[in-house]
Amino acid sequence: MPESTTANATIPTTDRYTVRPGRASDAVELARLHASVQLQAATGGQPHPGIAAWVEDLLAGHPSVVPDDFLVAEDSTTGRPVASLVGLRQDWSLAGVRLPVAQIELVGTAPEHRGNRLTDRLFASLHQRYAASGVPVQIIEGIPYFYRRLGYEYALANDGAPTVPAAALPATEPDRAGGSGGSLTMRPATVADADDLADIDRRLTGGDALVCPRNAEVWRYEIAGRRPADLARRTIAVLVHDADVRGYLVHTARLSTAGELTVLAAACTRPADWPRAAVAMHAHLGHLGRRYEASAGRPFTAVRLLLDPNHPLARLGPPGVPTRPRGWYARTGDPVDLLARLLPLLRDRWQAADLRWHEPALTIEMYGRAARLEFTDGELTAVTAVPAAVSPSTDPRIHAAIPPGALLPLALGHRTLPEVLDTWPDCLLRDRLTEHFLTTAFPRVPVRVWPRN
């Protein structure tokens, strides 16, 4: 196991392997490593050029990554990287509250070095790093169940909207000539749109959803900064009314092997525009899918919406095939710190419901640590860590006992308290008043997240 260390130090693991931060000079080796271990079923065991291009882009100017954000397990006998991962730091917004997040990607080990717990060691170092630098939430999308062993919990759905068959899409796309006559039309985004797109994202942070806003620099990168072969490259179109940019649509740059065009994000500045915007966006997707069909040499079968099933683009579009939601595994190393970061949001939710706590404090036990929510005149003023109870179910100081694996889905708005109570028998509440108060604190939240990978 790794030795105790500071966040960015080199970490001896065994006599043979050392975990260290990435370097710009690792680009060729890491691109070769991940191209040879990621998505091998899609390439028949051959190196994946899209993965290699993605790694190279991450190490060459990605706005959310510096080489040090990679962690590398190096074989001391050869001096070469044999396992690595990367954390992409980004700021999300939960109903207006800033939430630092790290998205973990490209977890891979060379086949001949597997069985040495290198993944466990890389994650241990990663978690130490984020504990020291104040990144409260880590997310990962990947192998089912595997990351639960490392402290992650399924805590955030990122799809579930119906998949729309290609035959259900409009046969033609409206004229793009400037959106004249009061119509809404789509056109490809250019770097000149970056400020408008960033402004749309700023407006989204003021709503009640969980979002991952991009500034103008990040939008410019998404539009024109990636290599054409980069697997993470997306195509962006803007929704326009005359010269006014009123929304955007983000989708994959090619058809999947199943012939699907995948949508990752869609936004519209004016809720009243959504019925017309949905028509324009679906027509645009149909037009692009048919165009991609010719170059891909495979039929265009459907548009897959990686969106919340209640997203306006899904609700107002053609009927589709129901899809079971998937999602991200998430982790927090310090649930008390997470609650403290959410203090303004919790306070606002209780104020909006005209609820005031009748005691000086409300204590939430998390089976190993506890949070004391402090109130002045019934309003939340502080969240602090206090010693955990020996017996949470009988300690009169404890108002609620919530397992840490249940707290994160609650905090991120993925589960409501009644849902947690139905599935976690060790989630305990002192009384009905506590239940009502915490149910108000943790409503279900719309997810409008398109992570910065």
Coordinates of C-alpha atoms in Angstrom, one line a residue:
M1 CA 0.0 0.0 0.0
P2 CA 1.2 3.6 -0.5
E3 CA 3.0 5.3 2.3
S4 CA 1.5 8.4 3.9
T5 CA 2.5 11.4 1.8
T6 CA 1.7 15.0 0.8
A7 CA -0.7 15.5 -2.1
N8 CA 1.9 15.8 -4.9
A9 CA 4.8 13.8 -3.6
T10 CA 6.2 10.7 -5.2
I11 CA 4.8 7.7 -3.4
P12 CA 6.7 4.4 -3.1
T13 CA 4.3 1.5 -3.5
T14 CA 6.4 -1.6 -3.7
D15 CA 10.1 -2.1 -4.6
R16 CA 9.0 -2.2 -8.2
Y17 CA 6.3 0.5 -8.6
T18 CA 6.2 4.2 -7.7
V19 CA 3.1 6.4 -8.0
R20 CA 3.9 10.0 -9.0
P21 CA 2.2 13.0 -10.6
G22 CA 2.1 13.1 -14.4
R23 CA 4.5 15.1 -16.5
A24 CA 4.2 16.7 -20.0
S25 CA 6.9 14.3 -21.1
D26 CA 4.6 11.3 -20.4
A27 CA 2.3 12.2 -23.3
V28 CA 3.6 9.6 -25.8
E29 CA 3.8 6.8 -23.2
L30 CA 0.4 7.5 -21.7
A31 CA -1.3 7.8 -25.1
R32 CA 0.2 4.4 -26.1
L33 CA -0.8 2.8 -22.7
H34 CA -4.4 3.9 -22.8
A35 CA -4.9 3.4 -26.5
S36 CA -3.9 -0.2 -25.9
V37 CA -6.1 -0.9 -22.9
Q38 CA -9.3 1.2 -23.3
L39 CA -12.2 0.2 -25.5
Q40 CA -10.4 -2.8 -26.9
A41 CA -13.7 -4.6 -27.8
A42 CA -14.4 -1.7 -30.3
T43 CA -11.0 -2.1 -32.0
G44 CA -10.6 -5.9 -32.0
G45 CA -7.6 -5.6 -29.7
Q46 CA -5.8 -2.9 -31.7
P47 CA -4.7 0.5 -30.3
H48 CA -7.6 2.9 -30.2
P49 CA -6.7 6.1 -32.1
G50 CA -9.5 8.2 -30.5
I51 CA -8.2 7.3 -27.0
A52 CA -4.6 8.2 -28.0
A53 CA -5.8 11.6 -29.3
W54 CA -7.8 12.3 -26.2
V55 CA -4.8 11.6 -23.9
E56 CA -2.6 13.9 -26.1
D57 CA -5.2 16.7 -26.0
L58 CA -5.5 16.4 -22.2
L59 CA -1.8 16.9 -21.9
A60 CA -1.6 19.7 -24.4
G61 CA -3.7 22.6 -23.3
H62 CA -7.0 21.2 -22.0
P63 CA -8.5 24.0 -19.9
S64 CA -9.4 21.7 -17.0
V65 CA -6.2 19.6 -16.9
V66 CA -2.5 20.1 -16.3
P67 CA 0.0 17.2 -16.6
D68 CA 0.1 17.0 -12.8
D69 CA -3.5 16.0 -12.7
F70 CA -2.5 12.6 -14.0
L71 CA -1.3 10.1 -11.6
V72 CA 1.1 7.5 -12.9
A73 CA 2.3 4.2 -11.6
E74 CA 5.9 3.8 -12.9
D75 CA 7.7 0.5 -13.2
S76 CA 11.1 1.2 -11.6
T77 CA 12.8 -1.5 -13.6
T78 CA 12.0 0.2 -16.9
G79 CA 11.1 3.8 -15.9
R80 CA 7.9 3.5 -18.0
P81 CA 4.3 4.2 -16.9
V82 CA 2.3 1.0 -16.6
A83 CA -0.9 2.4 -15.0
S84 CA -2.5 5.8 -14.7
L85 CA -5.6 7.8 -14.2
V86 CA -6.5 11.5 -14.5
G87 CA -8.7 13.8 -12.5
L88 CA -10.4 16.6 -14.4
R89 CA -11.1 19.5 -12.0
Q90 CA -14.2 21.5 -12.6
D91 CA -16.7 23.7 -10.7
W92 CA -20.3 22.5 -10.8
S93 CA -23.3 24.5 -9.5
L94 CA -26.0 23.0 -7.4
A95 CA -28.9 25.5 -7.4
G96 CA -26.4 28.3 -7.5
V97 CA -23.9 26.9 -4.9
R98 CA -20.4 26.3 -6.3
L99 CA -19.3 22.7 -5.9
P100 CA -15.7 21.7 -6.8
V101 CA -15.7 18.3 -8.5
A102 CA -13.1 16.1 -10.0
Q103 CA -14.1 13.8 -12.8
I104 CA -12.0 10.6 -12.9
E105 CA -11.1 9.3 -16.3
L106 CA -8.7 7.0 -18.2
V107 CA -8.2 4.4 -15.4
G108 CA -6.0 1.8 -16.9
T109 CA -3.2 -0.7 -16.3
A110 CA -1.1 -2.6 -18.8
P111 CA -2.2 -6.3 -18.9
E112 CA 1.2 -7.6 -17.8
H113 CA 1.1 -5.5 -14.6
R114 CA -2.4 -6.3 -13.5
G115 CA -2.9 -8.0 -10.1
N116 CA -0.6 -5.6 -8.3
R117 CA -3.4 -3.4 -6.9
L118 CA -2.1 -0.5 -8.9
T119 CA -5.6 0.9 -9.4
D120 CA -6.2 0.9 -5.6
R121 CA -2.9 2.7 -5.0
L122 CA -3.6 5.3 -7.7
F123 CA -7.0 6.0 -6.1
A124 CA -5.6 6.2 -2.6
S125 CA -3.1 8.8 -3.8
L126 CA -5.8 10.7 -5.7
H127 CA -8.1 10.8 -2.6
Q128 CA -5.2 12.1 -0.5
R129 CA -4.6 14.8 -3.1
Y130 CA -8.2 16.0 -3.1
A131 CA -8.5 15.9 0.6
A132 CA -5.6 18.3 0.8
S133 CA -6.7 20.6 -2.0
G134 CA -10.4 20.9 -1.0
V135 CA -12.2 19.1 -3.8
P136 CA -15.2 17.5 -1.9
V137 CA -16.7 15.4 -4.7
Q138 CA -15.2 12.9 -7.1
I139 CA -17.2 11.2 -9.8
I140 CA -16.6 8.4 -12.2
E141 CA -18.5 6.6 -14.9
G142 CA -17.3 3.1 -15.7
I143 CA -17.3 -0.6 -14.7
P144 CA -20.5 -1.5 -12.8
Y145 CA -19.9 -2.0 -9.1
F146 CA -16.1 -1.9 -9.3
Y147 CA -15.6 1.5 -7.9
R148 CA -17.9 0.8 -4.9
R149 CA -14.8 -1.0 -3.5
L150 CA -13.0 2.3 -3.5
G151 CA -15.6 4.3 -1.6
Y152 CA -17.9 5.4 -4.5
E153 CA -21.6 5.2 -4.5
Y154 CA -24.1 5.3 -7.4
A155 CA -25.3 8.9 -6.7
L156 CA -26.1 10.7 -9.9
A157 CA -28.1 9.8 -13.0
N158 CA -27.0 11.4 -16.3
D159 CA -29.6 10.0 -18.7
G160 CA -32.9 8.1 -18.8
A161 CA -34.6 10.1 -21.5
P162 CA -36.2 8.0 -24.3
T163 CA -34.1 7.1 -27.4
V164 CA -35.8 8.6 -30.4
P165 CA -35.8 6.3 -33.6
A166 CA -34.4 8.0 -36.7
A167 CA -37.7 7.5 -38.5
A168 CA -39.5 9.6 -35.9
L169 CA -37.4 12.7 -36.6
P170 CA -38.4 15.5 -39.0
A171 CA -37.5 14.7 -42.6
T172 CA -36.1 18.2 -43.3
E173 CA -34.3 20.9 -41.4
P174 CA -35.7 24.5 -41.3
D175 CA -33.8 27.0 -43.4
R176 CA -30.7 28.3 -41.5
A177 CA -30.6 31.7 -43.2
G178 CA -30.4 33.7 -40.0
G179 CA -33.6 32.5 -38.4
S180 CA -35.5 35.2 -40.3
G181 CA -39.2 35.8 -39.8
G182 CA -39.1 35.1 -36.0
S183 CA -38.2 31.5 -36.4
L184 CA -35.6 29.6 -34.3
T185 CA -33.0 27.7 -36.3
M186 CA -29.8 25.8 -35.7
R187 CA -26.3 26.5 -37.0
P188 CA -22.8 25.2 -36.2
A189 CA -21.2 27.1 -33.3
T190 CA -18.0 29.1 -33.9
V191 CA -15.5 30.4 -31.5
A192 CA -17.2 33.8 -31.9
D193 CA -20.1 32.4 -30.0
A194 CA -18.1 31.5 -26.9
D195 CA -19.1 34.6 -24.9
D196 CA -22.8 34.0 -25.7
L197 CA -22.6 30.4 -24.7
A198 CA -20.8 31.2 -21.4
D199 CA -23.6 33.7 -20.7
I200 CA -26.2 31.0 -21.2
D201 CA -24.4 28.8 -18.7
R202 CA -24.2 31.6 -16.2
R203 CA -28.0 31.9 -16.4
L204 CA -28.4 28.2 -15.9
T205 CA -26.5 28.4 -12.6
G206 CA -29.3 30.6 -11.2
G207 CA -31.9 27.8 -11.5
D208 CA -32.6 24.8 -9.3
A209 CA -30.6 22.3 -11.4
L210 CA -27.2 20.6 -11.0
V211 CA -25.1 22.1 -13.8
C212 CA -21.5 22.2 -15.0
P213 CA -21.1 25.7 -16.4
R214 CA -18.3 26.6 -18.9
N215 CA -16.7 30.0 -19.3
A216 CA -15.8 31.4 -22.7
E217 CA -12.3 29.9 -22.6
V218 CA -13.7 26.4 -22.1
W219 CA -16.4 26.9 -24.8
R220 CA -13.7 28.0 -27.3
Y221 CA -11.8 24.8 -26.5
E222 CA -14.9 22.6 -26.9
I223 CA -15.6 24.2 -30.3
A224 CA -12.2 24.3 -31.9
G225 CA -9.5 23.1 -29.5
R226 CA -9.5 19.3 -29.9
R227 CA -7.9 17.1 -32.4
P228 CA -10.3 15.7 -35.0
A229 CA -9.6 12.1 -33.8
D230 CA -10.2 12.9 -30.1
L231 CA -12.8 10.5 -28.7
A232 CA -14.1 13.2 -26.4
R233 CA -14.6 15.7 -29.2
R234 CA -18.2 17.0 -29.4
T235 CA -20.1 18.9 -32.0
I236 CA -21.9 22.1 -30.9
A237 CA -24.7 23.9 -32.6
V238 CA -26.3 27.1 -31.5
L239 CA -30.0 28.0 -31.4
V240 CA -30.5 31.4 -33.1
H241 CA -33.2 34.0 -33.5
D242 CA -32.0 36.4 -36.1
A243 CA -28.5 37.2 -34.8
D244 CA -29.4 36.4 -31.2
V245 CA -28.0 33.2 -29.7
R246 CA -30.7 31.7 -27.5
G247 CA -29.5 28.2 -26.8
Y248 CA -27.2 25.3 -27.7
L249 CA -27.1 21.6 -28.6
V250 CA -24.1 19.3 -27.9
H251 CA -23.8 15.9 -29.5
T252 CA -21.3 13.3 -30.6
A253 CA -19.3 14.0 -33.7
R254 CA -20.0 10.6 -35.3
L255 CA -22.5 7.8 -35.2
S256 CA -21.9 5.0 -32.6
T257 CA -21.4 1.4 -33.7
A258 CA -25.1 1.0 -33.2
G259 CA -25.8 3.9 -35.6
E260 CA -26.9 6.3 -32.8
L261 CA -26.2 10.0 -32.6
T262 CA -25.8 10.9 -28.9
V263 CA -26.9 14.2 -27.3
L264 CA -25.1 15.3 -24.2
A265 CA -26.5 18.7 -23.5
A266 CA -29.2 21.1 -24.7
A267 CA -30.1 24.5 -23.4
C268 CA -32.5 27.4 -24.2
T269 CA -32.4 30.8 -22.5
R270 CA -36.1 31.3 -22.6
P271 CA -38.4 28.6 -21.2
A272 CA -41.2 29.8 -23.5
D273 CA -39.1 29.1 -26.5
W274 CA -38.7 25.4 -25.7
P275 CA -41.6 24.0 -27.8
R276 CA -40.1 25.7 -31.0
A277 CA -36.5 25.0 -29.9
A278 CA -37.2 21.3 -29.5
V279 CA -38.6 21.1 -33.0
A280 CA -35.5 22.9 -34.4
M281 CA -33.1 20.7 -32.5
H282 CA -34.7 17.4 -33.4
A283 CA -34.8 18.5 -37.1
H284 CA -31.1 19.4 -36.9
L285 CA -30.3 16.1 -35.3
G286 CA -32.2 14.2 -38.0
H287 CA -30.4 16.1 -40.8
L288 CA -27.0 15.5 -39.2
G289 CA -27.7 11.8 -38.6
R290 CA -28.6 11.2 -42.2
R291 CA -25.4 13.1 -43.3
Y292 CA -23.3 11.1 -40.9
E293 CA -24.9 7.9 -42.2
A294 CA -23.3 8.4 -45.7
S295 CA -19.8 8.9 -44.3
A296 CA -20.0 6.2 -41.6
G297 CA -21.1 3.4 -43.9
R298 CA -23.7 2.3 -41.4
P299 CA -27.4 3.3 -41.1
F300 CA -28.5 6.1 -38.8
T301 CA -30.8 4.3 -36.3
A302 CA -31.7 6.7 -33.5
V303 CA -30.9 9.8 -31.4
R304 CA -29.9 8.8 -27.9
L305 CA -30.5 11.5 -25.3
L306 CA -28.1 11.5 -22.4
L307 CA -30.5 13.7 -20.6
D308 CA -32.8 13.7 -17.6
P309 CA -36.2 12.2 -18.7
N310 CA -37.8 15.5 -17.7
H311 CA -35.5 17.6 -19.8
P312 CA -37.6 19.8 -22.2
L313 CA -35.9 18.3 -25.3
A314 CA -37.1 14.9 -24.2
R315 CA -40.6 15.9 -23.1
L316 CA -41.3 18.0 -26.2
G317 CA -39.8 15.8 -28.8
P318 CA -41.0 12.8 -30.8
P319 CA -41.9 9.7 -28.7
G320 CA -39.1 7.3 -28.1
V321 CA -38.0 4.0 -26.6
P322 CA -37.8 4.1 -22.8
T323 CA -34.3 3.9 -21.5
R324 CA -33.1 2.8 -18.0
P325 CA -31.1 5.6 -16.4
R326 CA -27.4 5.1 -15.9
G327 CA -25.1 7.4 -14.1
W328 CA -22.0 8.2 -12.2
Y329 CA -20.5 6.8 -9.1
A330 CA -19.6 9.6 -6.7
R331 CA -17.5 9.9 -3.5
T332 CA -16.9 12.5 -0.9
G333 CA -14.1 12.1 1.6
D334 CA -15.7 14.5 4.1
P335 CA -19.5 14.6 4.2
V336 CA -19.5 17.2 6.9
D337 CA -17.5 19.6 4.6
L338 CA -19.9 18.9 1.8
L339 CA -22.9 19.8 4.0
A340 CA -21.0 23.0 5.1
R341 CA -20.5 24.0 1.4
L342 CA -24.3 23.5 0.9
L343 CA -25.2 25.7 3.9
P344 CA -26.6 28.6 1.8
L345 CA -28.7 26.2 -0.2
L346 CA -30.1 24.4 2.8
R347 CA -30.9 27.7 4.5
D348 CA -32.7 29.0 1.4
R349 CA -34.8 25.9 1.1
W350 CA -35.9 26.1 4.7
Q351 CA -36.6 29.8 4.3
A352 CA -38.7 29.2 1.2
A353 CA -40.7 26.6 3.0
D354 CA -41.1 28.9 6.0
L355 CA -39.5 26.3 8.3
R356 CA -37.5 27.3 11.4
W357 CA -35.7 24.7 13.6
H358 CA -36.9 24.8 17.2
E359 CA -33.6 23.8 18.8
P360 CA -30.1 25.4 18.8
A361 CA -28.7 22.5 16.7
L362 CA -29.7 19.5 14.6
T363 CA -27.1 16.7 14.6
I364 CA -26.7 14.3 11.7
E365 CA -24.8 11.1 12.5
M366 CA -23.0 9.4 9.6
Y367 CA -21.7 6.3 11.3
G368 CA -18.2 7.3 12.0
R369 CA -18.5 11.1 11.9
A370 CA -21.2 13.6 12.6
A371 CA -22.3 17.0 11.5
R372 CA -23.8 19.6 13.9
L373 CA -26.1 22.1 12.1
E374 CA -26.3 25.2 14.2
F375 CA -29.3 27.6 14.2
T376 CA -29.9 31.1 15.4
D377 CA -33.5 32.2 15.7
G378 CA -34.5 29.0 13.8
E379 CA -32.2 29.8 10.8
L380 CA -29.1 27.8 9.8
T381 CA -25.9 29.6 10.6
A382 CA -23.1 27.0 10.7
V383 CA -22.2 23.3 10.0
T384 CA -19.4 21.9 12.1
A385 CA -17.9 18.4 12.6
V386 CA -18.5 16.8 16.0
P387 CA -17.5 13.4 17.5
A388 CA -19.5 10.5 16.3
A389 CA -21.9 8.8 18.7
V390 CA -21.1 5.4 20.1
S391 CA -24.7 4.3 19.6
P392 CA -26.5 6.6 17.2
S393 CA -29.8 4.8 17.5
T394 CA -30.1 5.5 21.2
D395 CA -28.1 8.7 21.7
P396 CA -30.6 11.5 22.6
R397 CA -28.3 14.1 21.0
I398 CA -28.7 12.5 17.5
H399 CA -31.6 13.8 15.4
A400 CA -30.8 11.7 12.3
A401 CA -28.5 8.8 11.4
I402 CA -27.7 8.7 7.7
P403 CA -25.2 6.2 6.2
P404 CA -22.5 8.1 4.3
G405 CA -23.5 6.1 1.1
A406 CA -27.0 7.5 1.4
L407 CA -26.0 11.1 2.2
L408 CA -24.3 11.8 -1.1
P409 CA -27.3 10.9 -3.3
L410 CA -29.4 13.1 -0.9
A411 CA -27.0 16.0 -1.1
L412 CA -26.7 15.9 -4.9
G413 CA -30.5 15.6 -5.3
H414 CA -30.4 12.1 -6.8
R415 CA -32.6 10.6 -4.1
T416 CA -35.2 12.1 -1.8
L417 CA -35.4 11.3 1.9
P418 CA -38.5 9.1 1.5
E419 CA -36.6 7.1 -1.1
V420 CA -33.6 6.7 1.2
L421 CA -35.8 5.6 4.0
D422 CA -37.3 2.9 1.8
T423 CA -34.0 1.5 0.8
W424 CA -31.7 2.1 3.8
P425 CA -33.0 0.5 7.0
D426 CA -30.1 2.0 8.9
C427 CA -31.3 5.5 8.0
L428 CA -32.9 6.6 11.3
L429 CA -34.8 9.7 12.2
R430 CA -35.8 10.9 15.7
D431 CA -39.3 12.0 14.9
R432 CA -41.7 13.3 12.2
L433 CA -40.5 16.9 12.6
T434 CA -37.0 15.9 11.8
E435 CA -38.2 13.9 8.8
H436 CA -40.2 16.9 7.5
F437 CA -37.3 19.3 8.0
L438 CA -34.8 17.0 6.2
T439 CA -37.2 16.1 3.4
T440 CA -37.4 19.8 2.6
A441 CA -33.6 20.1 2.7
F442 CA -33.0 17.4 0.1
P443 CA -35.5 17.5 -2.8
R444 CA -34.9 15.8 -6.1
V445 CA -32.8 18.0 -8.4
P446 CA -32.8 18.2 -12.2
V447 CA -29.4 17.1 -13.7
R448 CA -28.1 19.3 -16.5
V449 CA -24.5 18.2 -16.3
W450 CA -22.2 17.8 -19.3
P451 CA -18.8 17.1 -17.7
R452 CA -15.6 18.6 -19.1
N453 CA -13.8 15.6 -20.4

